[in-house]
Short mmCIF file of C-alpha atoms in Angstrom, two decimals:
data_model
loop_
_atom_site.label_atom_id
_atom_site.label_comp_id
_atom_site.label_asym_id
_atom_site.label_seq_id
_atom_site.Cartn_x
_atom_site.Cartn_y
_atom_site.Cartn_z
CA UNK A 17 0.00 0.00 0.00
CA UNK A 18 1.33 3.37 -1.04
CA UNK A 19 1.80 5.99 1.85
CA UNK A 20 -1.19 7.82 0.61
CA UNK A 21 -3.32 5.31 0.00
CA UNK A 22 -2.12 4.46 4.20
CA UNK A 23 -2.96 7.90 5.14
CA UNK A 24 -6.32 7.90 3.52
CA UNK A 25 -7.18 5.14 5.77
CA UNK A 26 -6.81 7.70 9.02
CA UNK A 27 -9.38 9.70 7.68
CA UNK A 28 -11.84 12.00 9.80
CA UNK A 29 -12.77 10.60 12.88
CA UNK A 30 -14.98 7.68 11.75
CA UNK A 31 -15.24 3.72 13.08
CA UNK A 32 -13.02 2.04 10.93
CA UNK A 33 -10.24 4.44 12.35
CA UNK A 34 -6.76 2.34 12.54
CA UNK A 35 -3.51 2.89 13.40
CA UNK A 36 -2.70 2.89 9.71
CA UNK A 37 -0.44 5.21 8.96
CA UNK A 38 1.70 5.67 11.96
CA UNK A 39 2.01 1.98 12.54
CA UNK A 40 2.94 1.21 9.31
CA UNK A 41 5.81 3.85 9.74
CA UNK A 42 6.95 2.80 12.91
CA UNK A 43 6.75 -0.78 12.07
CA UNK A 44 9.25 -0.08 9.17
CA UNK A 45 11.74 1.81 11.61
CA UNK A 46 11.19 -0.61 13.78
CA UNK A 47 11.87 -4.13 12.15
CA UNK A 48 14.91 -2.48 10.30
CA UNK A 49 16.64 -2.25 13.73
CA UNK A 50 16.61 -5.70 14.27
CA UNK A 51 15.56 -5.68 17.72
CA UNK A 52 13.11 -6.34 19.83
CA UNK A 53 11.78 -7.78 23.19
CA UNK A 54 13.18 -11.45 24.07
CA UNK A 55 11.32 -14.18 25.10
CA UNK A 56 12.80 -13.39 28.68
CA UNK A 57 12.44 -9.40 28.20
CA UNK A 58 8.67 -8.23 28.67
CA UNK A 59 6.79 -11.18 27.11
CA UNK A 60 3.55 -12.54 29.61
CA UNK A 61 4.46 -15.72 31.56
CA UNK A 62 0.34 -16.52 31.07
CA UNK A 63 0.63 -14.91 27.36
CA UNK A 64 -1.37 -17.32 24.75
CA UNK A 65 -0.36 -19.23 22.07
CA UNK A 66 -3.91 -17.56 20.11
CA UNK A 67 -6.06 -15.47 20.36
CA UNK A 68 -9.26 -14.18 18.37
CA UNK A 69 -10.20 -10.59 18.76
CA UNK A 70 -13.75 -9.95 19.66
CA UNK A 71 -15.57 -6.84 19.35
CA UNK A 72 -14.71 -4.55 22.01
CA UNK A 73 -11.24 -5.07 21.76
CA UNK A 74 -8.85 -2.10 21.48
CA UNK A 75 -5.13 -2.85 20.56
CA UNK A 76 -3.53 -2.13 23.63
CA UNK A 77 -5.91 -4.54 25.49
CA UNK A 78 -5.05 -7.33 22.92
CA UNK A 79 -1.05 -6.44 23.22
CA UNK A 80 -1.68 -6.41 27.00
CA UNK A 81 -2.78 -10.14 27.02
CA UNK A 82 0.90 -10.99 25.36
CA UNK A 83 3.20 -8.57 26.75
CA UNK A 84 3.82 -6.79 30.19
CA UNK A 85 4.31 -2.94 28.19
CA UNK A 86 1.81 -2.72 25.88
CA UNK A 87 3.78 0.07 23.78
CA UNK A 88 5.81 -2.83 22.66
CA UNK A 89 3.37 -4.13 20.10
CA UNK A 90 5.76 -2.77 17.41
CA UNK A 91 8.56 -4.74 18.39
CA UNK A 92 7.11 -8.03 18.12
CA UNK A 93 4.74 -7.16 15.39
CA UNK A 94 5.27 -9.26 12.47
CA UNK A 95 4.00 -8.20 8.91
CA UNK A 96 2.53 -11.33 7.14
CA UNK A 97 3.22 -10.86 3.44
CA UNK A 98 -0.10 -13.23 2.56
CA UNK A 99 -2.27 -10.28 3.93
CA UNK A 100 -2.75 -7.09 1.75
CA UNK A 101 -2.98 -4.97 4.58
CA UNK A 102 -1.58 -6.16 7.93
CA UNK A 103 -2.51 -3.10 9.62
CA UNK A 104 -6.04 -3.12 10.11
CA UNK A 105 -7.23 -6.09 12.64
CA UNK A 106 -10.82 -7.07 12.99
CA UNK A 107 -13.11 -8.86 14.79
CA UNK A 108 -12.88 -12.35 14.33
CA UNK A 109 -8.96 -12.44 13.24
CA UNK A 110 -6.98 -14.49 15.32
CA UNK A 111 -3.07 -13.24 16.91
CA UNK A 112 -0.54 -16.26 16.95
CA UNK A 113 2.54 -15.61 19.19
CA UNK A 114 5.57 -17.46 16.70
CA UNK A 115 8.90 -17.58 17.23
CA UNK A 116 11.26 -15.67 14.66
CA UNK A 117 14.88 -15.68 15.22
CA UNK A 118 14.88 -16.62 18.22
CA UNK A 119 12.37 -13.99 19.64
CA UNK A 120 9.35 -13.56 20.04
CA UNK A 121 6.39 -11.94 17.38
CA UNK A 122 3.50 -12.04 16.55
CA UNK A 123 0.98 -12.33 13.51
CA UNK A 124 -2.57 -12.58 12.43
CA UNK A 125 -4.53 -14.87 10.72
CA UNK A 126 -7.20 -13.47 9.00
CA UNK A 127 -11.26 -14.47 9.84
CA UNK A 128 -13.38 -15.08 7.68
CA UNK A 129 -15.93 -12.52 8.81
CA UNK A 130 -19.68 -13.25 9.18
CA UNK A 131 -22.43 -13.78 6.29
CA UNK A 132 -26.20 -13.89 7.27
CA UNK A 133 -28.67 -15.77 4.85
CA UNK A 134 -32.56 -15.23 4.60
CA UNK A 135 -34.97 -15.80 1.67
CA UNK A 136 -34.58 -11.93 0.57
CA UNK A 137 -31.45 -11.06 0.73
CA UNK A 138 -27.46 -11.88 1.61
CA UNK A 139 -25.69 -9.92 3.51
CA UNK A 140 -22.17 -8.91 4.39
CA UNK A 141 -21.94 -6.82 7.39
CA UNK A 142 -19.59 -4.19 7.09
CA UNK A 143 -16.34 -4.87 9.14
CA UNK A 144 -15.14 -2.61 11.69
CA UNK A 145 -11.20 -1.98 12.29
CA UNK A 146 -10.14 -2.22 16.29
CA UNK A 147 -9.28 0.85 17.69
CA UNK A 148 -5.69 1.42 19.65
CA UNK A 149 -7.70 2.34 22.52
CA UNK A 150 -11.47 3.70 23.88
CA UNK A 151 -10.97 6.23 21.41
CA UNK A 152 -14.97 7.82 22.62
CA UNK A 153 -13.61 8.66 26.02
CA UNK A 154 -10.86 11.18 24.31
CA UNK A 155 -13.28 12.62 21.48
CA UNK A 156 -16.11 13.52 24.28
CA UNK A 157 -13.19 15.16 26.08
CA UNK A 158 -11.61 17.30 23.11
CA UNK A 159 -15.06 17.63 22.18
CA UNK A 160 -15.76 19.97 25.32
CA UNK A 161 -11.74 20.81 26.29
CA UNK A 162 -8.88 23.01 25.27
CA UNK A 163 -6.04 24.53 26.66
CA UNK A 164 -4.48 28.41 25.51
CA UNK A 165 -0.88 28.74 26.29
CA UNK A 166 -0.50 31.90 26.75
CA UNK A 167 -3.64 33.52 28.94
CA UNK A 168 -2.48 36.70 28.46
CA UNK A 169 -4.05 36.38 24.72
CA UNK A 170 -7.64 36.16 26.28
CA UNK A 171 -8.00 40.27 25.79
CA UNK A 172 -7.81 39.80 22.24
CA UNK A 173 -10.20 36.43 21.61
CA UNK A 174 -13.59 37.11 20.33
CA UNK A 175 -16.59 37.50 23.07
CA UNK A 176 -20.32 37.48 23.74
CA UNK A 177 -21.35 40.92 25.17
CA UNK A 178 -24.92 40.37 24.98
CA UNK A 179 -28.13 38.26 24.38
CA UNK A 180 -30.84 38.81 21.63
CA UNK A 181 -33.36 40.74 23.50
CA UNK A 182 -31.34 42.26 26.23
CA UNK A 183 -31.56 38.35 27.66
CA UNK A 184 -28.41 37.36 29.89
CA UNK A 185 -28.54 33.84 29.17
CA UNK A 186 -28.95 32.60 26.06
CA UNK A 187 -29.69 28.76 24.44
CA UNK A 188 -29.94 26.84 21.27
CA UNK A 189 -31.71 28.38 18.78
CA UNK A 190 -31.09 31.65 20.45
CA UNK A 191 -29.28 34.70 19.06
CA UNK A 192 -26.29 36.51 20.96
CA UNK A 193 -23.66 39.41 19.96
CA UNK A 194 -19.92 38.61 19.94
CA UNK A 195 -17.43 41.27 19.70
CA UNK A 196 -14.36 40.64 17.91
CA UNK A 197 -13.36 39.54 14.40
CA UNK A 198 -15.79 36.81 13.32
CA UNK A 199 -16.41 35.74 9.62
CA UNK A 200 -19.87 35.78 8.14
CA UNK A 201 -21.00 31.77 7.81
CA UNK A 202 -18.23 30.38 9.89
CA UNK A 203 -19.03 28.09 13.34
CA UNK A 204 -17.52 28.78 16.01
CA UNK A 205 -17.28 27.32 19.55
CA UNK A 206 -18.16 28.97 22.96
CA UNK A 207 -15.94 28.22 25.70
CA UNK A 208 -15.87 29.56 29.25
CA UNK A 209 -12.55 29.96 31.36
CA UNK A 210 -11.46 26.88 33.47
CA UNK A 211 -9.19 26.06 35.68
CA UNK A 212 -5.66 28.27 35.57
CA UNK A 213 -2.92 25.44 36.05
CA UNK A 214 0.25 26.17 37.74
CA UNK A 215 3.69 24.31 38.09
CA UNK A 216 3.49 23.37 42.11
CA UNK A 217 7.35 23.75 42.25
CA UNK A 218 7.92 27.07 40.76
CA UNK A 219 4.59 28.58 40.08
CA UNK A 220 4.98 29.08 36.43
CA UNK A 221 1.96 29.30 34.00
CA UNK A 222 1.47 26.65 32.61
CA UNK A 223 -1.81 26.85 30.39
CA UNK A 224 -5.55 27.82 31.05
CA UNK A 225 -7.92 25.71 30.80
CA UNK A 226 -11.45 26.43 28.33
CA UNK A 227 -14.31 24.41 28.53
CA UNK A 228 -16.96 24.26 25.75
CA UNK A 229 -20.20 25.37 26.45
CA UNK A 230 -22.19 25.14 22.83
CA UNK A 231 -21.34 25.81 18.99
CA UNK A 232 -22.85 29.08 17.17
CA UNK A 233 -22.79 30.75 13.90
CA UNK A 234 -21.65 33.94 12.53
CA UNK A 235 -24.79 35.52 10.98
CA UNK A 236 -23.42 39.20 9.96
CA UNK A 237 -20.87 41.47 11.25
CA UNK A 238 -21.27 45.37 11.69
CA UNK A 239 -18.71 47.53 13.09
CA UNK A 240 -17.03 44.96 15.12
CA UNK A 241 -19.92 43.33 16.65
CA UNK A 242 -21.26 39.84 15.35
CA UNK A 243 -24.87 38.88 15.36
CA UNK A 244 -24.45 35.04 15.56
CA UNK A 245 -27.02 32.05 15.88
CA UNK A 246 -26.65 29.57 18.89
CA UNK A 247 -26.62 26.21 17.41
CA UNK A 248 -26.10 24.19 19.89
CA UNK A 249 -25.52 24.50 24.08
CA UNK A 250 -24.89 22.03 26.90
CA UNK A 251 -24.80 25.06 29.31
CA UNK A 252 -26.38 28.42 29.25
CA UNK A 253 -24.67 30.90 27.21
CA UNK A 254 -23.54 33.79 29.33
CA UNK A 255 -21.48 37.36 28.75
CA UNK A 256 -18.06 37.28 28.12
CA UNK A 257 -17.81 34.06 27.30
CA UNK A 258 -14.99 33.45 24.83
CA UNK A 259 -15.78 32.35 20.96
CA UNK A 260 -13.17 30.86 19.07
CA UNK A 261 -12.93 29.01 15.54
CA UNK A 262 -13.51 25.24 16.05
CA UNK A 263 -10.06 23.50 16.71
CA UNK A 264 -9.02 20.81 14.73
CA UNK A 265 -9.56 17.36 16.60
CA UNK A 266 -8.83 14.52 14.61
CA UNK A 267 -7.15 11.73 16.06
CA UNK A 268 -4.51 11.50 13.79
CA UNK A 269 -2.74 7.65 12.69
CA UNK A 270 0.04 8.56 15.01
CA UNK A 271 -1.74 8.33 17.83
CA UNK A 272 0.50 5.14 18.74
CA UNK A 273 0.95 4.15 22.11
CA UNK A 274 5.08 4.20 22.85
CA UNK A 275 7.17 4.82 25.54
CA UNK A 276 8.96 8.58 24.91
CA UNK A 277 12.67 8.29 23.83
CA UNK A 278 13.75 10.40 26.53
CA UNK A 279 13.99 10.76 30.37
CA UNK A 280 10.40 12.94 31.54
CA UNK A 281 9.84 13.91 34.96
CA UNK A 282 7.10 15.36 35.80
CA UNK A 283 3.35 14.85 37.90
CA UNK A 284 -0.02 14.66 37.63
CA UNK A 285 -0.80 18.43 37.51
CA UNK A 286 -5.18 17.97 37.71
CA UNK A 287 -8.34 16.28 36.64
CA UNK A 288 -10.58 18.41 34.79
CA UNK A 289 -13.62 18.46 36.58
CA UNK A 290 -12.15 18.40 40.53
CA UNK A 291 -12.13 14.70 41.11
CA UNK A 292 -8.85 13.81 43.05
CA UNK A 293 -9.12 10.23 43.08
CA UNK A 294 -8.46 8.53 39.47
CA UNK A 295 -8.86 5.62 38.23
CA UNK A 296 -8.41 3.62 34.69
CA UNK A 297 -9.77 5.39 31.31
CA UNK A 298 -10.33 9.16 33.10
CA UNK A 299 -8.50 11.99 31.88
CA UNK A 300 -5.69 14.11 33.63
CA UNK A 301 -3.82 17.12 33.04
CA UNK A 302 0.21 16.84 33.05
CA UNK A 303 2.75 19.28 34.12
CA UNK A 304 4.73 18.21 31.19
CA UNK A 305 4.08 19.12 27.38
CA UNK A 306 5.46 19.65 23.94
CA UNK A 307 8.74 22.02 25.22
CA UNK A 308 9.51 18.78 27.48
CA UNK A 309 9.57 16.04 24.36
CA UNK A 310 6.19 14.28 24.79
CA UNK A 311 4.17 13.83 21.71
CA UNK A 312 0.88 12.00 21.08
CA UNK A 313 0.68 8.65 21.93
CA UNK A 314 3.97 9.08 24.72
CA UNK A 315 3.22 6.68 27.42
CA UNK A 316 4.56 7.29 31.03
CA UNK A 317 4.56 5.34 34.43
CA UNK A 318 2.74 6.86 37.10
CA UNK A 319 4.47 6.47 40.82
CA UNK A 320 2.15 7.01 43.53
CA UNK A 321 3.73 9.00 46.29
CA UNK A 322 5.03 6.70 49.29
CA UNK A 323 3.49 7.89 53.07
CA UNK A 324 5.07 10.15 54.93
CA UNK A 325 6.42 8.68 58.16
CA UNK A 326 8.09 9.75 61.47
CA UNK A 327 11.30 8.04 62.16
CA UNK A 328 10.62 6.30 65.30
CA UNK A 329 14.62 7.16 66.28
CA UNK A 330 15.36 10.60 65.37
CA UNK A 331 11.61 11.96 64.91
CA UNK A 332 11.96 13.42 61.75
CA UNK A 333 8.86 13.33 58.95
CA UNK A 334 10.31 10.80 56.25
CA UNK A 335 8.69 10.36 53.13
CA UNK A 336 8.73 6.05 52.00
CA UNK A 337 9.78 5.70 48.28
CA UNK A 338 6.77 5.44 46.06
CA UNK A 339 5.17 2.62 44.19
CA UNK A 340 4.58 2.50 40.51
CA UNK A 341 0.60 2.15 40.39
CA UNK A 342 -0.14 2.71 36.81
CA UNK A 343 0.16 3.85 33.01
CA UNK A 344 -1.08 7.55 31.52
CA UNK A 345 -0.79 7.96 27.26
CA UNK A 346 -0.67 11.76 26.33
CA UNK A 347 -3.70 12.09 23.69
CA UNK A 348 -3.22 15.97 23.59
CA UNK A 349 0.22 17.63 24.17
CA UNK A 350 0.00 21.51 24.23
CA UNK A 351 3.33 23.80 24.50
CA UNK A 352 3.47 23.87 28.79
CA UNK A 353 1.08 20.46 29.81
CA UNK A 354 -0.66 17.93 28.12
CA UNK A 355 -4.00 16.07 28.86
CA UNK A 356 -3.07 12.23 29.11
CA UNK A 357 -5.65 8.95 29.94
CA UNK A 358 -5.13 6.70 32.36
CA UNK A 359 -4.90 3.31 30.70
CA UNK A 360 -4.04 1.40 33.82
CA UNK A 361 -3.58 1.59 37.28
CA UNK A 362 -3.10 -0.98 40.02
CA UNK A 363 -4.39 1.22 42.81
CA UNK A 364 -6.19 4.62 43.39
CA UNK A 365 -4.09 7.16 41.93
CA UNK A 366 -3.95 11.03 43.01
CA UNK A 367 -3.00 14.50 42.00
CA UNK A 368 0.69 15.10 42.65
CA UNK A 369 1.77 11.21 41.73
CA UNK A 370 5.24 11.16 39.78
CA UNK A 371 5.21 10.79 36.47
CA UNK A 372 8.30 9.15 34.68
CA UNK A 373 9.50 6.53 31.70
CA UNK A 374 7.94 3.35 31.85
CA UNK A 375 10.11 0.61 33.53
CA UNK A 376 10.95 -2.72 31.05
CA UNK A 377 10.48 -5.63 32.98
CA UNK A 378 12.95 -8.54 32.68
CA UNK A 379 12.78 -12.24 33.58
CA UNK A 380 9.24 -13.02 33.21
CA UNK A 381 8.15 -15.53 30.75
CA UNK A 382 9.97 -19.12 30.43
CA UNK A 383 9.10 -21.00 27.48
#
């Protein structure tokens, strides 16, 4: 398959969304290098011979039931030159773990798919590509989430001053004034200021937070002041809040789940919405972001911070080392942060936990 034919295949957000194009890439980088996990390096000690994928499955639960890191997939991945396109897996296609050289990969063998009969008519069910991961959790979230890097460019964004009918609030299938520069039949969203996040050790800006409130559209425009049609609103629409041109949320091929190629330090900076406690497949806000190397699809451990203690000789507050307790994979890296989901986590992780490389485990399968 050519490369655009691949990136074709990573189209706008739609079900048959694969990893296409930025597995295919990183598969080629990757078996070039001639390396990979050993059957003692990373590899299950309960991983299965087979497996069939069922609907449901995502690719990083399907890796996870072979290998310890689940960013690892590429390493062991083995292109089968009998199938056109190795890259899309489906429902019903069955993973073999082989041996090749002497280490471990694995390969698919196609299914057949399903055919229904009746006296009218045959049909073939479209078939539906896995996704990497619960790709619905992240699209609700960028659907409604977005972060500005520098705040100080709020004075000059586009804003509602008033309702249609001197109203204050304003719904769906209302009309509201926006001053700024707004284009005649463009939609826009309408956000309201969030949360203001803030490196705990030195205080530093490091993004604020809008959340989206409803979509309008730009009716006419006269001397600075847009007359614009509320289209849609899962919150009132009040003055001053901010309209901006929709961003651009595709979830791109590359979103490929990989451990960063660098050392990153940082913590769990929030959760949008004011939990504290977090658990698997919620979002969180990192202290870390573009300037610090992570990209989409990075994937880092998360250590939860060891109790603090009082040395029963001396008296003084210790604090225990802490435990790793669980996975995050950056979906949206901005310049200062990023907004990661939590794709695992042994125990009940927190605000403040460390964030750093993921650990490769040795010495665990024997076969």
């Amino acid at each position: 398959m050519d490369e655009n034919a691949t990136w074709r295949l990573g189209g706008p957000l739609r079900r048959a969304w694969t990893w296409g194009a930025g597995l295919s890439l990183l598969l080629a980088a990757t078996l070039a290098q001639a390396q990979g996990v050993s059957w003692e390096q990373g590899l299950r000690s309960d991983a299965p011979d087979r497996y069939t994928v069922v609907r449901g499955d995502t690719l990083w639960d399907i890796s996870g039931r072979f290998l310890r890191h689940p960013w690892q997939w590429p390493e062991v991945w083995q292109v089968n030159p009998q199938i056109r396109n190795p890259h899309l897996i489906y429902p019903g296609d069955v993973i073999t773990l082989q041996d090749c050289h002497g280490r471990p990969c694995l390969g698919i063998e196609r299914g057949q798919g399903e055919v229904r009969l009746s006296p009218e008519v045959r049909r073939v069910p479209v078939r539906e590509a896995i996704e990497p991961i619960p790709l619905d959790t992240v699209r609700h979230f960028l659907r409604d989430h977005r972060v500005i890097d520098d705040p100080e460019a709020l004075d000059e964004l586009a804003y509602v001053v008033a309702g249609n009918d001197r109203r204050i609030i304003s719904g769906a299938g209302d009309r509201i004034y926006a001053r700024g520069e707004l284009q005649r039949g463009q939609r826009y969203g309408i956000y309201r200021v969030g949360e203001r996040y803030h490196d705990a050790a030195t205080g530093e800006l490091l993004g604020l937070e809008l959340i989206g409130i409803g979509r309008a559209r730009a009716e006419r425009s006269e001397d600075g002041i847009a007359l614009m049609e509320v289209l849609a609103a899962s919150q009132e629409v009040r003055n001053e809040d901010i309209v901006l041109p929709l961003e651009a949320r595709e979830l791109a091929s590359e979103f490929m789940p990989r451990a960063p190629d660098h050392e990153v330090d940082g913590t769990i900076l929030a959760v949008p919405g004011g939990v504290r406690f977090i658990g698997r497949l919620q979002v969180v806000a990192l202290d870390r972001g573009r300037r610090d190397g992570l990209e989409t699809g990075h994937v880092l451990q998360v250590e939860q911070q060891g109790e603090r203690v009082v040395d029963p000789r001396t008296g003084e507050s210790l604090r225990l080392p802490g435990t790793d307790a669980g996975l995050v994979m950056v979906f949206r890296p901005y310049e200062r942060m990023s907004y990661g989901l939590v794709m695992r986590a042994t125990r009940t992780l927190e605000v403040g936990d460390r964030l750093h490389n993921p650990r490769r485990g040795v010495g665990v399968a024997q076969r």
